[in-house]
GROMACS .gro file of N, CA and C in nm:
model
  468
    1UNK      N    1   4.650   0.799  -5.696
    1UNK     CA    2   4.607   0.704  -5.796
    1UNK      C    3   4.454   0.698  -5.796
    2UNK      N    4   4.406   0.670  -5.904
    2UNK     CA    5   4.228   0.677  -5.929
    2UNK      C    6   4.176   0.547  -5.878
    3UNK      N    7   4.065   0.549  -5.850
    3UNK     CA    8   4.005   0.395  -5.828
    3UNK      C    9   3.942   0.404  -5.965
    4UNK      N   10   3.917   0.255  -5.952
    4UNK     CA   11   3.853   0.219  -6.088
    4UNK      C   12   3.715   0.273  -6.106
    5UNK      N   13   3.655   0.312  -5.995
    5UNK     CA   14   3.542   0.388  -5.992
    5UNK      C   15   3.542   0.534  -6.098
    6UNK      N   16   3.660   0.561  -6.021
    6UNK     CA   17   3.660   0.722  -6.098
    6UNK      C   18   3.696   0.709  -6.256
    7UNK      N   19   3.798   0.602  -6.294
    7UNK     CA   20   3.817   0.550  -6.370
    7UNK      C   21   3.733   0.533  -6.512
    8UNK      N   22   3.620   0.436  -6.491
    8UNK     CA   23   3.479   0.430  -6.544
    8UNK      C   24   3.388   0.500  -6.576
    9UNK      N   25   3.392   0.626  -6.423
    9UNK     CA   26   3.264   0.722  -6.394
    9UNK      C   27   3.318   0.869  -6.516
   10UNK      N   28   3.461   0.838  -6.542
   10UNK     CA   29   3.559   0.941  -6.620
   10UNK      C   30   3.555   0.871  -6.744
   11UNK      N   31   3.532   0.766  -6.805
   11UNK     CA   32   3.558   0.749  -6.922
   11UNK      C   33   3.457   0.806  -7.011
   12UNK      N   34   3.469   0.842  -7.154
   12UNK     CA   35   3.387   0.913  -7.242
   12UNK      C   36   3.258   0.847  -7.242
   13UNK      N   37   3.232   0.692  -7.266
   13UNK     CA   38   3.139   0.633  -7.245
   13UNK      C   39   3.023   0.701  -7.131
   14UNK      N   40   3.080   0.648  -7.050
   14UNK     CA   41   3.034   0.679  -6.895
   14UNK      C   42   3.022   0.789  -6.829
   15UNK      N   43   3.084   0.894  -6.933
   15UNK     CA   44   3.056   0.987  -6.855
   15UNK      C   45   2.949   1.066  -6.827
   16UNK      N   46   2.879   1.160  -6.742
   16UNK     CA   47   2.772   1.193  -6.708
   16UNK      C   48   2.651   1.122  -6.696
   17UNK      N   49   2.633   0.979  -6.676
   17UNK     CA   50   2.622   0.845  -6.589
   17UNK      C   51   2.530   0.888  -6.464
   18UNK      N   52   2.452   0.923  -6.420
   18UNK     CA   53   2.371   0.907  -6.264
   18UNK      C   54   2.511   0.814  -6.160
   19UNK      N   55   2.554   0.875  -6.088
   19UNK     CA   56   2.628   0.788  -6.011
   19UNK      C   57   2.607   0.697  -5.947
   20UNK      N   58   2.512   0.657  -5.939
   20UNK     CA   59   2.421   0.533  -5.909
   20UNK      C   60   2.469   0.451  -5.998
   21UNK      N   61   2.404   0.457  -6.124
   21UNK     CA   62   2.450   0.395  -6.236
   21UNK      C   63   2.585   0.339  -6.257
   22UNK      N   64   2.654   0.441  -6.228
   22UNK     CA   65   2.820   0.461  -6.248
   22UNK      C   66   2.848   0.348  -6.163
   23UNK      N   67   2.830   0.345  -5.989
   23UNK     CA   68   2.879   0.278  -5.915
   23UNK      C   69   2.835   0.108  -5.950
   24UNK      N   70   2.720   0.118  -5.967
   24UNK     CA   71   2.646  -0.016  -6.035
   24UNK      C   72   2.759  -0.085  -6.115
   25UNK      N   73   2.797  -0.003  -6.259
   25UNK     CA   74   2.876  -0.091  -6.339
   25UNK      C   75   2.965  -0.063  -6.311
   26UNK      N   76   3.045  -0.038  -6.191
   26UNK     CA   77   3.212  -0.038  -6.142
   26UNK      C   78   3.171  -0.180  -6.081
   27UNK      N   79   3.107  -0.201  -6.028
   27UNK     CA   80   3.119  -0.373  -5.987
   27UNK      C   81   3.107  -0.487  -6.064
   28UNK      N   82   3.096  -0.429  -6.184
   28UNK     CA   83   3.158  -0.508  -6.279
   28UNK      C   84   3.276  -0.564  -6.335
   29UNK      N   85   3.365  -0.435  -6.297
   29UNK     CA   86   3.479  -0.393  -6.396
   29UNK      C   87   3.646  -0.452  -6.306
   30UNK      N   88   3.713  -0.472  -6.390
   30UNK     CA   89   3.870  -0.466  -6.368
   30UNK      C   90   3.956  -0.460  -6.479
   31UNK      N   91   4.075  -0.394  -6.425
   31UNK     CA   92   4.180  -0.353  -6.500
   31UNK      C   93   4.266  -0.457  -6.576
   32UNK      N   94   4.272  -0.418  -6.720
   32UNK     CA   95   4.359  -0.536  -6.785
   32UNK      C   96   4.430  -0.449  -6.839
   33UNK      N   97   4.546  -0.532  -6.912
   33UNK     CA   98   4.657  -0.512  -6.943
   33UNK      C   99   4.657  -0.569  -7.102
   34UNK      N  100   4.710  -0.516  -7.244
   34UNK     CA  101   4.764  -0.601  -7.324
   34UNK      C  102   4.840  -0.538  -7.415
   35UNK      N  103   4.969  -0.662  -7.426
   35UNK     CA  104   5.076  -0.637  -7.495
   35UNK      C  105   5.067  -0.623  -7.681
   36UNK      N  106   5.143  -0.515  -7.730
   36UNK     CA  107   5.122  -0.534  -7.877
   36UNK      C  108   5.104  -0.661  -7.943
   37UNK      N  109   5.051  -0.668  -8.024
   37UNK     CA  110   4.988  -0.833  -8.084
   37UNK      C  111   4.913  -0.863  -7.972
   38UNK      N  112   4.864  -0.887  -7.867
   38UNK     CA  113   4.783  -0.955  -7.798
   38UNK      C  114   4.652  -0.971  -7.838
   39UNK      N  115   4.577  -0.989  -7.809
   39UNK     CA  116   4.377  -1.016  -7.911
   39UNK      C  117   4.313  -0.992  -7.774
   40UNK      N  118   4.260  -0.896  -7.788
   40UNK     CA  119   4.148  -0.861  -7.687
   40UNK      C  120   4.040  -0.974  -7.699
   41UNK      N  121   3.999  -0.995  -7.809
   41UNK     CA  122   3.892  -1.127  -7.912
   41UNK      C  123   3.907  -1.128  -7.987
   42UNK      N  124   3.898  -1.264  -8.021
   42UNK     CA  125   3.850  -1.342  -8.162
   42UNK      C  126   3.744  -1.353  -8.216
   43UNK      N  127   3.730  -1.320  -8.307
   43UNK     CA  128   3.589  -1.331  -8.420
   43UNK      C  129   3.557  -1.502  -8.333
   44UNK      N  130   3.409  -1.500  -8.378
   44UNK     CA  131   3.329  -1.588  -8.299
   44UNK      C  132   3.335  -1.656  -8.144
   45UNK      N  133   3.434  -1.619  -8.073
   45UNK     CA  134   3.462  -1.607  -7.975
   45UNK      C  135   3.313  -1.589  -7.869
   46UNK      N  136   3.337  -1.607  -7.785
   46UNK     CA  137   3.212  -1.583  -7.611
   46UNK      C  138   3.257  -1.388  -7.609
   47UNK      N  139   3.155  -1.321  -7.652
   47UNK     CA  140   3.203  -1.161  -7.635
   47UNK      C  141   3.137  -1.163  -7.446
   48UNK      N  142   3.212  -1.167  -7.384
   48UNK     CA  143   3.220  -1.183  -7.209
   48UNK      C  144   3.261  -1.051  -7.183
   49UNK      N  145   3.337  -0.935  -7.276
   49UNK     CA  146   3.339  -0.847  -7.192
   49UNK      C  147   3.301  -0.723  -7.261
   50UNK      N  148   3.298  -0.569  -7.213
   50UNK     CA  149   3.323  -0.483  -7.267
   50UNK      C  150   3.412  -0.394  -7.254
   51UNK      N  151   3.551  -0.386  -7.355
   51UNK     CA  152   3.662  -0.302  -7.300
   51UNK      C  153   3.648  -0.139  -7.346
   52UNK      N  154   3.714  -0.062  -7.171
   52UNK     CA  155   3.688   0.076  -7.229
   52UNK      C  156   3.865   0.100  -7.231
   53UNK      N  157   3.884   0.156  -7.337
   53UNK     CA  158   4.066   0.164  -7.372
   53UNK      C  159   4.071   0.288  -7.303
   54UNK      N  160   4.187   0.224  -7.204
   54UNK     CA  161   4.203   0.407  -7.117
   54UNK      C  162   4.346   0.423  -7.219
   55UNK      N  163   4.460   0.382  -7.263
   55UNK     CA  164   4.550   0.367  -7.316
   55UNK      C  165   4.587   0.331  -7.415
   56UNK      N  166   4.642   0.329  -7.524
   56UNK     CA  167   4.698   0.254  -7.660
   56UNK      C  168   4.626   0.202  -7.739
   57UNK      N  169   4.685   0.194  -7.841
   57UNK     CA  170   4.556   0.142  -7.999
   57UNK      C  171   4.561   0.014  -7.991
   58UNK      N  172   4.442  -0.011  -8.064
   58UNK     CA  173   4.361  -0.154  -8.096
   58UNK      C  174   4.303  -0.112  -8.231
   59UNK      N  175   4.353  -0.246  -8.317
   59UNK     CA  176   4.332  -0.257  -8.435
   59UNK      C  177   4.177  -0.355  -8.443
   60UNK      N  178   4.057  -0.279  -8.462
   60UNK     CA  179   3.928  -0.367  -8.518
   60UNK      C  180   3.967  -0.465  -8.657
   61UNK      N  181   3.963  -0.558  -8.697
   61UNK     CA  182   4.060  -0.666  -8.796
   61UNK      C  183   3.936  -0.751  -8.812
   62UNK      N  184   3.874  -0.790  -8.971
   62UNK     CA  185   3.772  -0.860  -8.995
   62UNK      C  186   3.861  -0.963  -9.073
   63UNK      N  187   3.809  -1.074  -9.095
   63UNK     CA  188   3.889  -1.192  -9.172
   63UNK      C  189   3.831  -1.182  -9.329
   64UNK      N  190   3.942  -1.203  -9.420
   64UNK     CA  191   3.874  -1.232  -9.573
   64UNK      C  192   3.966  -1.307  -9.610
   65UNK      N  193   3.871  -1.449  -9.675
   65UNK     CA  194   3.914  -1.531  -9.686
   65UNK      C  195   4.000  -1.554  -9.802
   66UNK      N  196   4.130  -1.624  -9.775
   66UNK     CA  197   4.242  -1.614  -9.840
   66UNK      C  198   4.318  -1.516  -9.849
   67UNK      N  199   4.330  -1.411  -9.752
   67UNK     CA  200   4.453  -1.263  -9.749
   67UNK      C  201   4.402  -1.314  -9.581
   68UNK      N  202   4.546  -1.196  -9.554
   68UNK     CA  203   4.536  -1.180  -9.447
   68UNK      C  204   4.438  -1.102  -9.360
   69UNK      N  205   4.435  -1.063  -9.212
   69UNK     CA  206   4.298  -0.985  -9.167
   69UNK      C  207   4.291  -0.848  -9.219
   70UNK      N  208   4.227  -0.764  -9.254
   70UNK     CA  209   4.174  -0.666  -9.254
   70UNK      C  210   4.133  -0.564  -9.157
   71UNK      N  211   4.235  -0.480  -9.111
   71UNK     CA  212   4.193  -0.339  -9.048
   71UNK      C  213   4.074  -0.250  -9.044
   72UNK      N  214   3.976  -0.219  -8.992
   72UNK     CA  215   3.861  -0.122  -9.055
   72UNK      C  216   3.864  -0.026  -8.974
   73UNK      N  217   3.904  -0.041  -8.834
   73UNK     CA  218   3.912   0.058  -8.760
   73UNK      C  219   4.053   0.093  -8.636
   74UNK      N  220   4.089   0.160  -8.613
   74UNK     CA  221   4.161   0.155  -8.515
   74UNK      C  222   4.107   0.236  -8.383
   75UNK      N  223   4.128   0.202  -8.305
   75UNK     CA  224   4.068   0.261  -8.132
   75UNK      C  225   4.181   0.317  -8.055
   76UNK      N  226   4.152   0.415  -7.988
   76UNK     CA  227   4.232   0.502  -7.928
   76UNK      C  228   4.160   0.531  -7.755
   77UNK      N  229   4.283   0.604  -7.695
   77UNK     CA  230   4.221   0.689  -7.538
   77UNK      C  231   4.093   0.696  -7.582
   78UNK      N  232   4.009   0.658  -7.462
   78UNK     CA  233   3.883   0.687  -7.436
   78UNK      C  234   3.745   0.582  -7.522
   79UNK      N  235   3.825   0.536  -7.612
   79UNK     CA  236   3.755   0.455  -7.713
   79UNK      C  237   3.644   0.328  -7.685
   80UNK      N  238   3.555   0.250  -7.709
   80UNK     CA  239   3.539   0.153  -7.679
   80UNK      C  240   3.554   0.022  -7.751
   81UNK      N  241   3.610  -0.088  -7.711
   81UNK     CA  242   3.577  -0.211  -7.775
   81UNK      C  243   3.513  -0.279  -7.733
   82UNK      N  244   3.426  -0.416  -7.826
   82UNK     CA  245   3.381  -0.503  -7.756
   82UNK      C  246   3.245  -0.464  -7.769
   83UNK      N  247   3.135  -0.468  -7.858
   83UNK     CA  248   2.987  -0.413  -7.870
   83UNK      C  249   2.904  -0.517  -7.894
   84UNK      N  250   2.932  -0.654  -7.925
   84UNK     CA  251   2.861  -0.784  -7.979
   84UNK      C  252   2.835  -0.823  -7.780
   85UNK      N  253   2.854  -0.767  -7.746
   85UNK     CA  254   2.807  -0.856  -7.565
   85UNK      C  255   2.659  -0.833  -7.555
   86UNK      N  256   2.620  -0.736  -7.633
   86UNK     CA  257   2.478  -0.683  -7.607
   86UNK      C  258   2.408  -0.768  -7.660
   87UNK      N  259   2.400  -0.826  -7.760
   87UNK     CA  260   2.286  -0.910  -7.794
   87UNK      C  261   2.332  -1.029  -7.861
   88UNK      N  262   2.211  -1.116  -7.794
   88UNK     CA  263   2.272  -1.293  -7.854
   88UNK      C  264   2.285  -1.301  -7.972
   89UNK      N  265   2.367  -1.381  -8.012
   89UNK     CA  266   2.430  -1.499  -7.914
   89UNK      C  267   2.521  -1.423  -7.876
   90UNK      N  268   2.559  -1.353  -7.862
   90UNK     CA  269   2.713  -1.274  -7.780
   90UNK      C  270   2.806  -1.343  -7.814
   91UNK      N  271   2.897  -1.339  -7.945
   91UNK     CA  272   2.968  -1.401  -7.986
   91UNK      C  273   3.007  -1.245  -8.128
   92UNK      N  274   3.157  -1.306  -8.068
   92UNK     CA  275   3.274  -1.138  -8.160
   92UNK      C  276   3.238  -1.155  -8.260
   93UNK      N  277   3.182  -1.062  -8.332
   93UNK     CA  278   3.122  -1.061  -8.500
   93UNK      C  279   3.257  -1.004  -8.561
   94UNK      N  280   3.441  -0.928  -8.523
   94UNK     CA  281   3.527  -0.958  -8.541
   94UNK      C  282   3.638  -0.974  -8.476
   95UNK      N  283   3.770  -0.952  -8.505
   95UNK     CA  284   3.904  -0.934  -8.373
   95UNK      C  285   3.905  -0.813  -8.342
   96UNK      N  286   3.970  -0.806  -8.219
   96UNK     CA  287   4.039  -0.689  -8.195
   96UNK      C  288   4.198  -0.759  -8.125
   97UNK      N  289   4.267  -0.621  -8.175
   97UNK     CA  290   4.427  -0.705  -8.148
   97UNK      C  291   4.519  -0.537  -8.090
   98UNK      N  292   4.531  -0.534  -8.001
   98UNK     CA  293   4.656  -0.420  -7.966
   98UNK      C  294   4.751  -0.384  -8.047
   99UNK      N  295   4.751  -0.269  -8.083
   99UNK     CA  296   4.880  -0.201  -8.186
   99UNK      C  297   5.003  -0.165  -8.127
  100UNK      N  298   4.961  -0.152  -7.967
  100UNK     CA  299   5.070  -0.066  -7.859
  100UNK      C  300   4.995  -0.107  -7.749
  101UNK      N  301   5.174  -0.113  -7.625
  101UNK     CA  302   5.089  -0.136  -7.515
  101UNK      C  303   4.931  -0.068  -7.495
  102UNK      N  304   4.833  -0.164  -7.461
  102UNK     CA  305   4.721  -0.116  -7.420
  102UNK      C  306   4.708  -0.137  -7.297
  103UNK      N  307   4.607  -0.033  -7.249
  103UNK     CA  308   4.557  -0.056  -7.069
  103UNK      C  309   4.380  -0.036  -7.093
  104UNK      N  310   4.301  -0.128  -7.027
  104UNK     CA  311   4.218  -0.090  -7.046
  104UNK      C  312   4.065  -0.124  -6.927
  105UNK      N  313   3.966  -0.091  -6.908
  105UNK     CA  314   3.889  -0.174  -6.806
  105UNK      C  315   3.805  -0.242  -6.908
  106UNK      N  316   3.823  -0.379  -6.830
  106UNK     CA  317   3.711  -0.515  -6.859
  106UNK      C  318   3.629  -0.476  -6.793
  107UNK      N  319   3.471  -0.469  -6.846
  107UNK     CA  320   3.368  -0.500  -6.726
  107UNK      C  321   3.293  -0.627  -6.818
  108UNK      N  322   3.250  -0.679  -6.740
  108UNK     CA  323   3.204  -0.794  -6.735
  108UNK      C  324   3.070  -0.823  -6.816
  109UNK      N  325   3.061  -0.866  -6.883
  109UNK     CA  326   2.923  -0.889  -7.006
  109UNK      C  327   2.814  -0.920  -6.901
  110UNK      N  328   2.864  -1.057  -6.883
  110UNK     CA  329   2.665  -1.143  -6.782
  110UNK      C  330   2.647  -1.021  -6.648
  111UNK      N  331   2.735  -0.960  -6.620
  111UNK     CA  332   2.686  -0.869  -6.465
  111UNK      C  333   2.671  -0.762  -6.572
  112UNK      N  334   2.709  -0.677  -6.630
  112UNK     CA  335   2.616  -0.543  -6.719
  112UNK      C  336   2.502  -0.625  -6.760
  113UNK      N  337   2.514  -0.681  -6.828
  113UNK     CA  338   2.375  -0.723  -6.898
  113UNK      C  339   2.223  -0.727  -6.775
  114UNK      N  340   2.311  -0.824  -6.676
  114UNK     CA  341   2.198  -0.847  -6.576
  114UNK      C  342   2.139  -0.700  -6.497
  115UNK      N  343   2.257  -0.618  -6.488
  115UNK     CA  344   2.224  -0.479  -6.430
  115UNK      C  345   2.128  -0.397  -6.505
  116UNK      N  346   2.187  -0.434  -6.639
  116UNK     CA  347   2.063  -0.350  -6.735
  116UNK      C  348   1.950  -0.396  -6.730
  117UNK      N  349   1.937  -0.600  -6.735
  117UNK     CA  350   1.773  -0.579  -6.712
  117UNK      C  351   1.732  -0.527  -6.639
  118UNK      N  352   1.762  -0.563  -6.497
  118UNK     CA  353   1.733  -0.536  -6.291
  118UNK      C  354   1.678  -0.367  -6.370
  119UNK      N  355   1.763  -0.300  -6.442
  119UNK     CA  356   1.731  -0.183  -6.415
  119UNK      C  357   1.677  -0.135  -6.579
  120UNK      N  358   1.580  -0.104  -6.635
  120UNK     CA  359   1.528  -0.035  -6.743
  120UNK      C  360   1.638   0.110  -6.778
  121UNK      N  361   1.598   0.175  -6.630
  121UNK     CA  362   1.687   0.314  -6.746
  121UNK      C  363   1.804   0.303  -6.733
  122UNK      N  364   1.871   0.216  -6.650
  122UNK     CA  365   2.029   0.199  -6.659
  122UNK      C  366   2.060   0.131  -6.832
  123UNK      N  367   1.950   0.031  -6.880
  123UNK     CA  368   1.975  -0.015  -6.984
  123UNK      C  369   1.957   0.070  -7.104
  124UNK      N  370   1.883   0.150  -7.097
  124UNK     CA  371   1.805   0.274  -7.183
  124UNK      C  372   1.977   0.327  -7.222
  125UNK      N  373   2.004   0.375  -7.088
  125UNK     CA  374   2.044   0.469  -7.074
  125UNK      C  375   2.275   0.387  -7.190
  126UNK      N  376   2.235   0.246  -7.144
  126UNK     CA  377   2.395   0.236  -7.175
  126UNK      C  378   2.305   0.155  -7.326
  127UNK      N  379   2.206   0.175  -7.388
  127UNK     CA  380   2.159   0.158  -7.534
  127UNK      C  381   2.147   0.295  -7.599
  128UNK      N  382   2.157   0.399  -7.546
  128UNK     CA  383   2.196   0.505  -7.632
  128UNK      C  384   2.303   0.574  -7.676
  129UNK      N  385   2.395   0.526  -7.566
  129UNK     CA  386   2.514   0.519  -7.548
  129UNK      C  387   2.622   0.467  -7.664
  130UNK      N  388   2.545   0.327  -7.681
  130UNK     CA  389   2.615   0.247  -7.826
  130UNK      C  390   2.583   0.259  -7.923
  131UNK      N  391   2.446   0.287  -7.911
  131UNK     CA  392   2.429   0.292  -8.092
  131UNK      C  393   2.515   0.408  -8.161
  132UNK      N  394   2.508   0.497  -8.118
  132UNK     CA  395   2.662   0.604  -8.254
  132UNK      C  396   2.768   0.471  -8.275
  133UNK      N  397   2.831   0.383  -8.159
  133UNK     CA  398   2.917   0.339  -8.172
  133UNK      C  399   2.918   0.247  -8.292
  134UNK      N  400   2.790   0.205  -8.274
  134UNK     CA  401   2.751   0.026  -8.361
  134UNK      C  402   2.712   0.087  -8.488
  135UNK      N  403   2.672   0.209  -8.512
  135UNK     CA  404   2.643   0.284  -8.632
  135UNK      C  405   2.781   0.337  -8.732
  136UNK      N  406   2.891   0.361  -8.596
  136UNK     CA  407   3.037   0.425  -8.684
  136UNK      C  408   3.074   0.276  -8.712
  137UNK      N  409   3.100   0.162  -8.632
  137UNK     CA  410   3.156   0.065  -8.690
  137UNK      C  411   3.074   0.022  -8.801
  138UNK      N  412   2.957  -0.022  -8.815
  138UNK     CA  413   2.929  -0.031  -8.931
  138UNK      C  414   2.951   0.007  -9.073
  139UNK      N  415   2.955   0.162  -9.016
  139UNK     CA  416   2.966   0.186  -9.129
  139UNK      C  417   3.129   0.206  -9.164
  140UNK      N  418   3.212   0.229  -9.041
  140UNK     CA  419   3.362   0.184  -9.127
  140UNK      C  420   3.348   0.036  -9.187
  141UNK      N  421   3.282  -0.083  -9.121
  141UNK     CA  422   3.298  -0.197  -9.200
  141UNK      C  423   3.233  -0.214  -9.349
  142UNK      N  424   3.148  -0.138  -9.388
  142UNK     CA  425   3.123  -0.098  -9.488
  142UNK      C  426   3.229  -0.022  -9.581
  143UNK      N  427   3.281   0.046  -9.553
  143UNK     CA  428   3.359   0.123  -9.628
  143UNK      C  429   3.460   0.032  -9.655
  144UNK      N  430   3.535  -0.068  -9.578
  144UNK     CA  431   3.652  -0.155  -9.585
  144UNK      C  432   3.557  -0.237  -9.679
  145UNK      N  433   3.442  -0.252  -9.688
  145UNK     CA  434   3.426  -0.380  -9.757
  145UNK      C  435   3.433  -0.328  -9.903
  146UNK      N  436   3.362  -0.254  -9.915
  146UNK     CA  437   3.351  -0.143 -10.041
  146UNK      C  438   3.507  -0.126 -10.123
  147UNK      N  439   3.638  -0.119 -10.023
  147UNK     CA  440   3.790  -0.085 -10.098
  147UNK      C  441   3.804  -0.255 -10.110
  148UNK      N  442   3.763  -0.345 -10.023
  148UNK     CA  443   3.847  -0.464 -10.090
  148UNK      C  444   3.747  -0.525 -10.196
  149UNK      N  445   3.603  -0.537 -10.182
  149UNK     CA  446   3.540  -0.568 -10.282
  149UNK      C  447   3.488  -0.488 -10.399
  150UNK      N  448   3.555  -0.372 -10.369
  150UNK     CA  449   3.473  -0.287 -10.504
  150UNK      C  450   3.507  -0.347 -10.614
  151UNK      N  451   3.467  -0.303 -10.731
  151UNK     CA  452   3.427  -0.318 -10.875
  151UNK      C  453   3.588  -0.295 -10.939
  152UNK      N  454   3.626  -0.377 -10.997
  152UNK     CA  455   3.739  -0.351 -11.041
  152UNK      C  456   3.734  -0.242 -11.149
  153UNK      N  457   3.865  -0.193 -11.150
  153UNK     CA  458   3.931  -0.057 -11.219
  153UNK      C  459   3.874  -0.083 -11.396
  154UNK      N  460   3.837   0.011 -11.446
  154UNK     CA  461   3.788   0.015 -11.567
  154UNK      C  462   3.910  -0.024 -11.639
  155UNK      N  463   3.873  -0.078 -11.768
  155UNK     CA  464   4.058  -0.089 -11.825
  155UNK      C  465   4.053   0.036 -11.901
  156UNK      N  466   4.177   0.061 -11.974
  156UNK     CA  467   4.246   0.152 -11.955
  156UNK      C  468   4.259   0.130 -12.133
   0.00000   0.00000   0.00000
């Protein structure tokens, strides 16, 4: 069986990491568990953690008001959720909710964060890391916004 070390130091995120680094944010981290329907977070929520999905989908779900939530992304093996921990107020800008059993590691928002200040290139290093990420969600949330608010159909 893996420790959560190898775990972390193996995930796509993390990988090729200074093992220094690596070991740093394993003392962050533990293993969670969640059942289909479960909510990793809630929109405006305390974003306290960052999950790396070793297992099963998670539906990214934005709210529009009067329908139900809205899908923009779905997350898979290796994926990450959880990107609003990085900067204040640290609060879920949307949900995330399990499609299928998920397994995944929590590491801990206030201990990364604090590791990244303590350390410049550890922070460098997990800020280059996210931005593709915070750049693809964007721009899937763009695109979802674009199919539910576009311009209605010319008539006919």
């Amino acid at each position: 069986m893996k420790s959560i070390a190898q775990i972390v130091c193996e995930h796509p995120f993390f990988r090729g990491l200074e093992s220094d680094f690596c070991n740093l944010v394993c003392g962050c981290a533990r293993n969670v568990r969640f059942n289909p329907g479960d909510y990793l977070f809630r929109e405006g929520g305390d974003a306290d953690h960052l999950y790396l999905i070793r297992y099963g989908q998670v539906a990214l779900e934005m709210t529009v008001p009067g329908k139900p939530a809205v899908s923009f992304q779905t997350l898979h093996d290796g994926d990450l959720a959880g990107v609003s921990w990085i900067l204040p107020p640290y609060h879920w800008a949307y949900d995330a909710r399990a499609i299928t059993l998920t397994r995944a590691i929590a590491i801990d928002a206030h201990c990364l964060r604090k590791k990244c200040d303590d350390d410049p290139v550890l922070g460098y290093e997990v800020l280059k890391r996210l931005l593709p990420i915070l750049t693809s969600r964007l721009h899937a949330t763009q695109m979802q916004v674009l199919d539910v608010y576009g311009a209605p159909e010319p008539p006919q």
